[in-house]
Amino acid sequence: MHIEEPATHELETPISVQDSQSFPESQPLQKGQKDLSQENLDPCQCSQAALKMALIASGLGLWDWNLITDKTYYDPQWKRILGYEVDEIDNEHKSFEQLVHPQDLPRIRQLLHDYLQGCTPVFEVELRMLTKSGEWKWILACGKVFQWDELGKPVRMAGTHKDISQDKAIAIQQYQLFEQVQREIAQRQSTEDQVREKSQQLEITLIELKHTQKQLLQNEKMANLGQLVADMANEINNPVSFIYGNLHPASQYAEDLIRIIELYQYYYPTPNPVIASHLQRLDLGFVKTDFLKLLWSMRAGSERVKEIVFALRNFSSSDEGQMKKFDLHEGLDSVLRILQHRLKQQPDRVGIEVIKNFGELPLIQCYAGDLNQVFMNILTNAIDTLEERMKHDYSFTPKILIHTEIVSSHLSLVNSNKPWVNDNQLGKKHKVIIRISDNGKGILPHIQRHIFEPFFTTKPVGKGKGLGLSISQEIIVEKHQGKLKCNSKLGEGTELVIEMNTTAKHYIALKKHASF
């Protein structure tokens, strides 16, 4: 490959190395020698003098390299850049290579080869050269071919050297400063990342602290409530059981006594006047009828008290911290019995109608006491909402609807309205859906987003702590791997939907094998 000469370039007359060294050197005037000004010089000498002055002024050193003979002319300025005298460097190309830093020489040869082969438009390279004092100087070398032979091959090449050590030192200093700035930025970024990470850790710790606080409050609340309810149930159950157990023989005794009185009246129709006077005041016929009714009413009331005691026991100690098979309908009925005093008609309001639409549910493997607490929280909130609306609308008819069903596991939580088909023979998994809805005033959208957050409540101070729904969500989601969702429309009411699997893994096992 060769470099072709431009079409407009005329071949120059070959210049020998001796001719190329004929630049005039400034010599001191000898005695009697005339001062030759530029006016007394011929045009060629004027051009050479001007070129030499320009090179000195610009700090450039000139070199002229014959590629055929390898002879190279280095002008005095070129040599003075490195601190050498004119006769201390031979006019050979190898003199240049001997002064080049060994690490830079292979790169220079490659760049020169690429230029002479026409791969690059100009030869330019930064290199280190050895000075006379033994130091390394940074040199910018530029060159270009200016003569070719008849075949278009390069014959002569000329160029300049410039000392860029100072510029290079500034560049190195700037680079070092840039690296220092980069390190400082990286260090500052690392510090910011550490601060951000610590902030995130503090935020996580705060969330965990709130969660722990909520757990402690719930545990204390449930422990106190459970113990109180259990104690009250036992205290009530003992006398009620005594009364209930004695009502039947008391009724029998009363019937026997009434029967004896009737026999006396039959066989002794004319009693003593004193007895006749007492019978007249007593109204024996009314007493005989009403006394038996009174005993049966007492028995019915005792049965009602026993049901409430049973519901309290079932609510407070139905799981005892262990999972077991449980009838969800029984749990719902227990909670409704406990809340009966709030559901029935009051002097200042009508009663709340509870509509139970219970489907066919199997026994569920769950923490029964915790689920009862969820039912209690949701139903209590529904009653509070209905009572609030009844205060402002006397014509309002409050209702609570409880709907239960079982659906296939692939159905949606919201759109699962298809009836349950028993396909146990196919081995499919099922989900239990429990919907508890009211026809209250509903919940605003911006409030609905926060109802499951701990300590969030819209109730007056002292009436609610904002833990009911938060605890309910934890029980359903974490302990039973289910879902708890709220659907509400303003003016139409609120629906809480519980979705659970028919079987659930043990909560302790989940915590043990959790990745966090």
Coordinates of C-alpha atoms in Angstrom, one line a residue:
M1 CA 0.0 0.0 0.0
H2 CA 1.3 3.5 -0.8
I3 CA 0.3 7.1 -0.4
E4 CA -0.6 8.7 -3.6
E5 CA 0.4 12.3 -4.3
P6 CA -2.4 14.8 -4.6
A7 CA -3.3 15.8 -8.2
T8 CA -2.3 19.4 -7.7
H9 CA 1.1 18.6 -6.1
E10 CA 4.2 19.0 -8.3
L11 CA 7.2 16.8 -7.7
E12 CA 9.8 18.8 -5.9
T13 CA 13.5 18.6 -6.8
P14 CA 15.1 16.0 -4.4
I15 CA 17.1 17.7 -1.7
S16 CA 20.1 16.0 -0.3
V17 CA 20.8 15.7 3.4
Q18 CA 23.7 18.1 2.9
D19 CA 21.4 20.6 1.3
S20 CA 18.8 20.1 4.0
Q21 CA 21.5 21.1 6.6
S22 CA 22.2 24.4 5.0
F23 CA 20.0 26.5 7.2
P24 CA 22.1 29.5 8.3
E25 CA 23.2 29.5 11.8
S26 CA 23.6 32.8 13.6
Q27 CA 27.3 33.5 14.1
P28 CA 28.9 36.5 15.8
L29 CA 30.3 39.2 13.5
Q30 CA 34.1 39.1 12.9
K31 CA 36.2 42.1 13.0
G32 CA 35.9 44.0 9.7
Q33 CA 32.9 41.9 8.6
K34 CA 29.9 43.7 7.3
D35 CA 26.5 43.3 8.9
L36 CA 24.3 41.7 6.3
S37 CA 20.7 42.8 6.7
Q38 CA 17.8 41.1 5.1
E39 CA 18.0 43.6 2.3
N40 CA 21.5 42.3 1.4
L41 CA 20.5 38.6 1.5
D42 CA 19.2 36.8 -1.5
P43 CA 15.6 35.6 -1.4
C44 CA 16.5 32.0 -0.5
Q45 CA 18.6 33.1 2.4
C46 CA 15.8 35.5 3.5
S47 CA 13.3 32.6 3.5
Q48 CA 15.6 30.3 5.5
A49 CA 16.3 33.1 8.1
A50 CA 12.6 33.9 8.4
L51 CA 11.7 30.2 8.9
K52 CA 14.5 29.8 11.5
M53 CA 13.2 32.8 13.4
A54 CA 9.6 31.6 13.3
L55 CA 10.7 28.2 14.6
I56 CA 12.7 29.7 17.5
A57 CA 9.8 32.1 18.4
S58 CA 7.2 29.2 18.4
G59 CA 9.5 26.8 20.3
L60 CA 9.4 24.3 17.5
G61 CA 12.3 22.1 16.5
L62 CA 12.5 21.0 12.8
W63 CA 13.4 17.5 11.5
D64 CA 13.8 16.3 7.9
W65 CA 13.9 12.5 7.3
N66 CA 15.1 10.8 4.1
L67 CA 13.1 7.5 4.1
I68 CA 15.5 6.0 1.6
T69 CA 18.9 6.7 3.2
D70 CA 17.5 7.0 6.8
K71 CA 19.5 10.2 7.1
T72 CA 17.8 12.8 9.3
Y73 CA 18.4 16.4 9.7
Y74 CA 17.7 17.8 13.3
D75 CA 17.9 21.6 13.4
P76 CA 19.7 23.2 16.4
Q77 CA 16.4 24.2 18.0
W78 CA 15.2 20.5 17.9
K79 CA 18.4 19.6 19.8
R80 CA 18.2 22.5 22.2
I81 CA 14.7 21.4 23.3
L82 CA 16.4 18.3 24.8
G83 CA 19.4 20.3 26.1
Y84 CA 22.0 19.0 23.6
E85 CA 24.5 20.9 21.5
V86 CA 24.5 20.8 17.8
D87 CA 27.3 18.2 17.5
E88 CA 26.0 15.9 20.3
I89 CA 23.3 14.2 18.2
D90 CA 24.1 12.4 15.0
N91 CA 21.9 13.1 12.0
E92 CA 20.5 9.5 11.9
H93 CA 17.0 8.3 12.5
K94 CA 18.3 5.8 15.0
S95 CA 19.4 8.8 17.1
F96 CA 15.8 9.8 17.5
E97 CA 14.7 6.2 18.5
Q98 CA 17.6 6.0 21.0
L99 CA 16.2 9.0 22.8
V100 CA 12.6 7.8 22.9
H101 CA 11.3 6.2 26.1
P102 CA 11.3 2.4 25.6
Q103 CA 7.6 2.2 26.5
D104 CA 6.6 4.7 23.8
L105 CA 8.7 3.4 21.0
P106 CA 6.4 0.5 19.9
R107 CA 3.4 2.8 19.7
I108 CA 5.4 5.4 17.7
R109 CA 6.5 2.8 15.2
Q110 CA 2.9 1.6 14.8
L111 CA 1.5 5.1 14.3
L112 CA 4.2 5.9 11.8
H113 CA 3.6 2.6 9.9
D114 CA -0.2 3.4 9.8
Y115 CA 0.5 6.9 8.4
L116 CA 2.9 5.7 5.7
Q117 CA 0.4 3.1 4.7
G118 CA -2.3 5.7 4.3
C119 CA -4.4 4.5 7.2
T120 CA -4.2 8.0 9.0
P121 CA -4.2 11.4 7.4
V122 CA -1.4 12.8 9.5
F123 CA 1.4 11.6 11.8
E124 CA 1.0 13.1 15.3
V125 CA 2.0 11.5 18.6
E126 CA 2.9 12.5 22.1
L127 CA 6.0 10.8 23.5
R128 CA 8.7 11.0 26.1
M129 CA 12.3 11.8 25.2
L130 CA 15.5 11.7 27.2
T131 CA 17.2 15.1 27.9
K132 CA 20.9 15.7 28.4
S133 CA 20.2 16.1 32.2
G134 CA 18.7 12.6 32.3
E135 CA 15.1 13.7 32.7
W136 CA 12.2 12.7 30.5
K137 CA 10.5 15.4 28.5
W138 CA 7.1 15.2 26.9
I139 CA 7.3 16.0 23.2
L140 CA 4.6 16.5 20.6
A141 CA 5.9 15.2 17.3
C142 CA 4.1 16.1 14.0
G143 CA 5.1 15.2 10.5
K144 CA 4.0 14.7 6.9
V145 CA 5.5 13.3 3.7
F146 CA 6.3 16.0 1.2
Q147 CA 8.1 14.0 -1.6
W148 CA 7.3 10.8 -3.4
D149 CA 9.1 8.8 -6.1
E150 CA 7.8 7.9 -9.6
L151 CA 5.8 5.0 -8.1
G152 CA 4.1 7.1 -5.5
K153 CA 6.1 5.8 -2.6
P154 CA 7.1 8.3 0.2
V155 CA 10.7 9.5 -0.1
R156 CA 11.0 12.4 2.3
M157 CA 9.2 13.4 5.4
A158 CA 9.5 16.5 7.6
G159 CA 8.0 17.7 10.8
T160 CA 8.4 19.4 14.1
H161 CA 8.9 18.7 17.8
K162 CA 7.4 20.8 20.5
D163 CA 8.1 20.7 24.2
I164 CA 4.7 20.0 25.9
S165 CA 6.1 19.0 29.3
Q166 CA 4.5 22.0 31.1
D167 CA 1.1 21.4 29.4
K168 CA 1.4 17.7 30.2
A169 CA 2.2 18.5 33.8
I170 CA -0.9 20.7 34.0
A171 CA -3.0 18.0 32.4
I172 CA -1.7 15.4 34.8
Q173 CA -2.4 17.8 37.7
Q174 CA -5.9 18.4 36.4
Y175 CA -6.4 14.7 35.9
Q176 CA -5.2 14.0 39.5
L177 CA -7.5 16.8 40.7
F178 CA -10.4 15.3 38.7
E179 CA -9.7 11.9 40.2
Q180 CA -9.6 13.5 43.7
V181 CA -13.0 15.2 43.0
Q182 CA -14.4 11.9 41.7
R183 CA -13.2 10.1 44.8
E184 CA -14.8 12.9 47.0
I185 CA -18.0 12.6 45.0
A186 CA -18.0 8.8 45.4
Q187 CA -17.3 9.1 49.1
R188 CA -20.0 11.7 49.5
Q189 CA -22.4 9.5 47.5
S190 CA -21.4 6.5 49.6
T191 CA -22.1 8.6 52.7
E192 CA -25.5 9.7 51.3
D193 CA -26.3 6.0 50.5
Q194 CA -25.3 5.0 54.1
V195 CA -27.5 7.8 55.4
R196 CA -30.4 6.7 53.1
E197 CA -29.9 3.1 54.1
K198 CA -29.9 4.0 57.8
S199 CA -33.0 6.1 57.2
Q200 CA -34.7 3.1 55.6
Q201 CA -33.6 0.9 58.4
L202 CA -35.0 3.4 60.9
E203 CA -38.3 3.5 59.0
I204 CA -38.5 -0.3 59.0
T205 CA -37.7 -0.3 62.7
L206 CA -40.4 2.2 63.3
I207 CA -42.9 0.1 61.4
E208 CA -41.8 -3.0 63.3
L209 CA -42.1 -1.1 66.5
K210 CA -45.6 0.0 65.7
H211 CA -46.4 -3.6 64.8
T212 CA -44.9 -4.8 68.0
Q213 CA -46.8 -2.2 70.0
K214 CA -50.0 -3.2 68.3
Q215 CA -49.3 -6.9 69.0
L216 CA -48.6 -6.1 72.7
L217 CA -51.8 -4.1 73.0
Q218 CA -53.8 -6.8 71.2
N219 CA -52.2 -9.6 73.3
E220 CA -52.9 -7.7 76.5
K221 CA -56.4 -6.8 75.4
M222 CA -57.2 -10.3 74.4
A223 CA -55.6 -11.8 77.5
N224 CA -57.5 -9.5 79.8
L225 CA -60.7 -9.9 77.8
G226 CA -60.4 -13.6 77.6
Q227 CA -59.7 -14.0 81.3
L228 CA -62.5 -11.6 82.2
V229 CA -65.0 -13.3 80.0
A230 CA -64.0 -16.7 81.2
D231 CA -64.3 -15.7 84.8
M232 CA -67.7 -14.0 84.2
A233 CA -68.9 -17.0 82.3
N234 CA -68.0 -19.3 85.2
E235 CA -69.5 -17.0 87.8
I236 CA -72.7 -16.7 85.8
N237 CA -72.8 -20.4 84.9
N238 CA -72.7 -21.7 88.5
P239 CA -75.9 -20.0 89.8
V240 CA -77.7 -20.3 86.4
S241 CA -76.9 -24.0 86.3
F242 CA -78.3 -24.3 89.9
I243 CA -81.4 -22.5 89.0
Y244 CA -81.9 -24.2 85.7
G245 CA -81.3 -27.6 87.3
N246 CA -83.9 -27.0 90.0
L247 CA -86.6 -25.5 87.8
H248 CA -87.7 -28.8 86.5
P249 CA -88.3 -30.5 89.9
A250 CA -89.8 -27.2 91.2
S251 CA -92.3 -27.3 88.3
Q252 CA -93.1 -30.9 89.1
Y253 CA -93.6 -30.0 92.8
A254 CA -95.9 -27.1 91.9
E255 CA -98.0 -29.3 89.6
D256 CA -98.3 -31.9 92.4
L257 CA -99.3 -29.3 95.0
I258 CA -101.9 -27.8 92.6
R259 CA -103.2 -31.3 91.9
I260 CA -103.6 -31.9 95.7
I261 CA -105.5 -28.6 96.1
E262 CA -107.8 -29.5 93.2
L263 CA -108.5 -32.9 94.9
Y264 CA -109.3 -31.1 98.2
Q265 CA -111.7 -28.9 96.4
Y266 CA -113.3 -31.9 94.7
Y267 CA -113.8 -34.0 97.9
Y268 CA -114.3 -31.1 100.3
P269 CA -116.3 -28.6 98.3
T270 CA -117.3 -26.7 101.5
P271 CA -114.1 -25.5 103.2
N272 CA -113.7 -23.9 106.6
P273 CA -114.7 -20.2 106.6
V274 CA -111.1 -19.1 107.3
I275 CA -109.9 -21.2 104.3
A276 CA -112.7 -19.9 102.2
S277 CA -111.8 -16.3 102.9
H278 CA -108.1 -16.9 101.9
L279 CA -109.2 -18.7 98.7
Q280 CA -111.4 -15.8 97.8
R281 CA -108.5 -13.3 98.2
L282 CA -106.0 -15.6 96.5
D283 CA -107.9 -16.1 93.3
L284 CA -106.7 -19.8 93.2
G285 CA -107.7 -20.3 89.5
F286 CA -105.4 -17.5 88.3
V287 CA -102.5 -18.6 90.6
K288 CA -102.7 -22.2 89.3
T289 CA -102.5 -21.0 85.7
D290 CA -99.9 -18.2 86.1
F291 CA -97.6 -20.1 88.5
L292 CA -96.8 -22.8 85.9
K293 CA -96.3 -20.1 83.2
L294 CA -93.9 -18.3 85.5
L295 CA -91.8 -21.4 86.1
W296 CA -91.6 -22.1 82.4
S297 CA -90.6 -18.5 81.7
M298 CA -87.8 -18.8 84.3
R299 CA -86.7 -22.0 82.6
A300 CA -86.6 -20.3 79.2
G301 CA -84.7 -17.4 80.6
S302 CA -82.2 -19.8 82.2
E303 CA -81.7 -21.5 78.9
R304 CA -81.1 -18.1 77.3
V305 CA -78.5 -17.3 79.9
K306 CA -76.8 -20.7 79.4
E307 CA -76.6 -20.0 75.7
I308 CA -74.9 -16.6 76.3
V309 CA -72.5 -18.3 78.8
F310 CA -71.7 -20.9 76.2
A311 CA -71.1 -18.2 73.6
L312 CA -68.8 -16.3 75.9
R313 CA -66.8 -19.5 76.6
N314 CA -66.7 -20.3 72.9
F315 CA -65.5 -16.8 72.1
S316 CA -62.8 -16.5 74.8
S317 CA -61.2 -19.9 74.8
S318 CA -62.2 -21.8 71.6
D319 CA -58.7 -22.2 70.2
E320 CA -56.2 -21.9 73.1
G321 CA -53.4 -21.0 70.7
Q322 CA -53.8 -24.2 68.5
M323 CA -55.4 -24.8 65.1
K324 CA -58.3 -27.1 65.0
K325 CA -61.4 -28.0 62.9
F326 CA -64.0 -25.3 63.5
D327 CA -67.5 -24.5 62.4
L328 CA -67.5 -20.9 61.2
H329 CA -71.3 -20.7 61.5
E330 CA -71.1 -21.6 65.2
G331 CA -68.5 -18.9 65.7
L332 CA -70.7 -16.3 63.9
D333 CA -73.7 -17.4 66.0
S334 CA -71.7 -17.1 69.2
V335 CA -70.7 -13.5 68.3
L336 CA -74.3 -12.6 67.4
R337 CA -75.5 -13.9 70.8
I338 CA -72.9 -11.8 72.6
L339 CA -74.0 -8.7 70.6
Q340 CA -77.7 -9.4 71.0
H341 CA -78.1 -6.5 73.5
R342 CA -76.9 -4.1 70.8
L343 CA -78.9 -5.7 68.0
K344 CA -82.3 -5.7 69.7
Q345 CA -84.7 -2.8 69.8
Q346 CA -83.7 0.1 72.2
P347 CA -86.0 2.8 73.7
D348 CA -84.5 5.4 71.3
R349 CA -84.2 3.3 68.2
V350 CA -85.4 0.3 66.3
G351 CA -83.7 -3.1 66.3
I352 CA -81.1 -4.1 63.8
E353 CA -82.2 -6.9 61.5
V354 CA -79.5 -9.6 60.9
I355 CA -80.0 -11.6 57.8
K356 CA -78.1 -14.9 57.7
N357 CA -77.5 -16.5 54.3
F358 CA -75.3 -19.4 55.4
G359 CA -74.1 -21.8 52.7
E360 CA -72.9 -25.3 53.1
L361 CA -69.4 -25.1 54.7
P362 CA -67.1 -27.8 55.9
L363 CA -65.2 -27.6 59.1
I364 CA -62.3 -25.2 58.7
Q365 CA -58.7 -25.8 60.0
C366 CA -58.1 -22.5 61.8
Y367 CA -57.5 -20.5 65.0
A368 CA -61.1 -20.3 66.1
G369 CA -60.8 -17.7 68.8
D370 CA -58.9 -15.4 66.5
L371 CA -61.6 -15.7 63.8
N372 CA -64.3 -15.0 66.5
Q373 CA -62.3 -11.8 67.3
V374 CA -62.4 -10.9 63.6
F375 CA -66.2 -11.4 63.4
M376 CA -66.6 -9.4 66.6
N377 CA -64.6 -6.5 65.2
I378 CA -66.4 -6.4 61.9
L379 CA -69.9 -6.7 63.4
T380 CA -69.2 -4.1 66.1
N381 CA -68.0 -1.6 63.4
A382 CA -71.2 -2.4 61.4
I383 CA -73.4 -1.8 64.4
D384 CA -71.6 1.5 65.2
T385 CA -72.1 2.7 61.6
L386 CA -75.8 1.8 61.6
E387 CA -76.4 3.5 65.0
E388 CA -74.7 6.6 63.7
R389 CA -77.0 6.7 60.7
M390 CA -80.1 6.0 62.8
K391 CA -79.3 9.2 64.9
H392 CA -79.9 11.3 61.8
D393 CA -82.5 9.3 59.9
Y394 CA -85.4 8.1 62.0
S395 CA -87.0 6.4 59.0
F396 CA -83.9 4.3 58.3
T397 CA -84.2 0.5 58.6
P398 CA -80.9 -0.9 59.7
K399 CA -79.8 -4.3 58.3
I400 CA -76.7 -6.5 58.5
L401 CA -76.3 -9.3 56.0
I402 CA -74.0 -12.3 56.6
H403 CA -73.3 -14.5 53.6
T404 CA -71.1 -17.5 53.5
E405 CA -70.2 -19.8 50.7
I406 CA -67.4 -22.0 49.3
V407 CA -66.0 -21.5 45.9
S408 CA -63.2 -23.0 43.7
S409 CA -59.8 -21.6 44.4
H410 CA -59.4 -20.0 41.0
L411 CA -62.4 -17.7 41.5
S412 CA -61.9 -14.0 42.3
L413 CA -62.4 -12.6 45.8
V414 CA -64.8 -10.0 44.6
N415 CA -66.7 -11.8 41.8
S416 CA -67.1 -15.1 43.5
N417 CA -70.9 -15.2 43.3
K418 CA -71.3 -18.7 41.9
P419 CA -72.9 -21.4 44.2
W420 CA -70.6 -24.1 45.6
V421 CA -70.5 -27.4 43.8
N422 CA -69.2 -30.3 45.8
D423 CA -66.4 -31.6 43.7
N424 CA -64.3 -33.3 46.4
Q425 CA -64.0 -36.4 44.2
L426 CA -62.1 -34.3 41.7
G427 CA -59.6 -33.3 44.4
K428 CA -60.0 -29.5 43.7
K429 CA -59.1 -27.0 46.4
H430 CA -61.7 -24.6 47.7
K431 CA -61.9 -21.2 49.4
V432 CA -64.3 -20.0 52.0
I433 CA -65.9 -16.6 51.4
I434 CA -67.6 -14.7 54.2
R435 CA -69.3 -11.4 53.4
I436 CA -70.5 -9.2 56.2
S437 CA -72.3 -6.1 54.9
D438 CA -74.4 -3.2 56.3
N439 CA -76.6 -0.6 54.7
G440 CA -75.0 2.3 56.5
K441 CA -73.7 5.5 55.1
G442 CA -70.5 4.0 53.5
I443 CA -66.9 5.1 53.6
L444 CA -65.3 7.9 51.7
P445 CA -62.5 6.7 49.2
H446 CA -59.7 8.6 50.9
I447 CA -60.6 7.1 54.3
Q448 CA -61.1 3.6 52.9
R449 CA -57.4 3.5 51.9
H450 CA -56.4 3.8 55.6
I451 CA -58.9 1.6 57.4
F452 CA -56.5 -1.3 57.9
E453 CA -53.7 0.9 59.2
P454 CA -52.9 0.5 62.9
F455 CA -54.4 3.2 65.2
F456 CA -56.4 4.8 62.4
T457 CA -59.9 5.5 63.4
T458 CA -62.7 8.0 62.6
K459 CA -64.6 7.3 65.9
P460 CA -64.6 9.9 68.7
V461 CA -61.7 9.9 71.2
G462 CA -62.2 7.2 73.8
K463 CA -64.6 5.1 71.7
G464 CA -62.1 3.4 69.4
K465 CA -58.4 2.8 69.3
G466 CA -58.1 2.0 65.6
L467 CA -56.9 -1.5 66.1
G468 CA -59.9 -3.6 65.2
L469 CA -59.5 -3.9 61.4
S470 CA -55.7 -3.8 61.6
I471 CA -55.7 -6.8 63.9
S472 CA -58.4 -8.5 61.8
Q473 CA -56.3 -8.2 58.7
E474 CA -53.3 -9.6 60.5
I475 CA -55.3 -12.6 61.7
I476 CA -56.7 -13.3 58.3
V477 CA -53.6 -12.6 56.1
E478 CA -50.7 -13.6 58.3
K479 CA -52.2 -16.4 60.5
H480 CA -54.5 -17.9 57.9
Q481 CA -52.9 -16.9 54.6
G482 CA -56.2 -15.4 53.5
K483 CA -57.5 -12.0 52.3
L484 CA -59.5 -9.3 53.8
K485 CA -61.1 -6.7 51.5
C486 CA -63.3 -3.7 52.0
N487 CA -65.9 -2.7 49.4
S488 CA -67.9 0.5 50.1
K489 CA -70.0 3.0 48.2
L490 CA -71.0 6.3 49.8
G491 CA -74.7 6.1 50.7
E492 CA -75.1 2.4 50.0
G493 CA -73.1 0.7 52.8
T494 CA -70.0 -1.2 53.4
E495 CA -69.0 -4.8 52.8
L496 CA -66.1 -6.7 54.4
V497 CA -65.1 -9.8 52.5
I498 CA -63.0 -12.6 54.1
E499 CA -61.4 -15.2 51.9
M500 CA -59.7 -18.3 53.4
N501 CA -58.5 -21.7 52.4
T502 CA -60.4 -24.6 53.9
T503 CA -57.0 -25.7 55.3
A504 CA -54.2 -23.5 56.4
K505 CA -50.5 -24.0 57.4
H506 CA -49.6 -23.5 61.0
Y507 CA -48.6 -19.9 61.7
I508 CA -45.7 -21.0 63.8
A509 CA -44.3 -23.1 61.0
L510 CA -44.7 -20.2 58.6
K511 CA -42.8 -17.9 60.9
K512 CA -40.0 -20.4 61.4
H513 CA -39.4 -20.9 57.6
A514 CA -40.0 -17.3 56.6
S515 CA -37.2 -15.6 54.7
F516 CA -37.3 -12.4 56.7

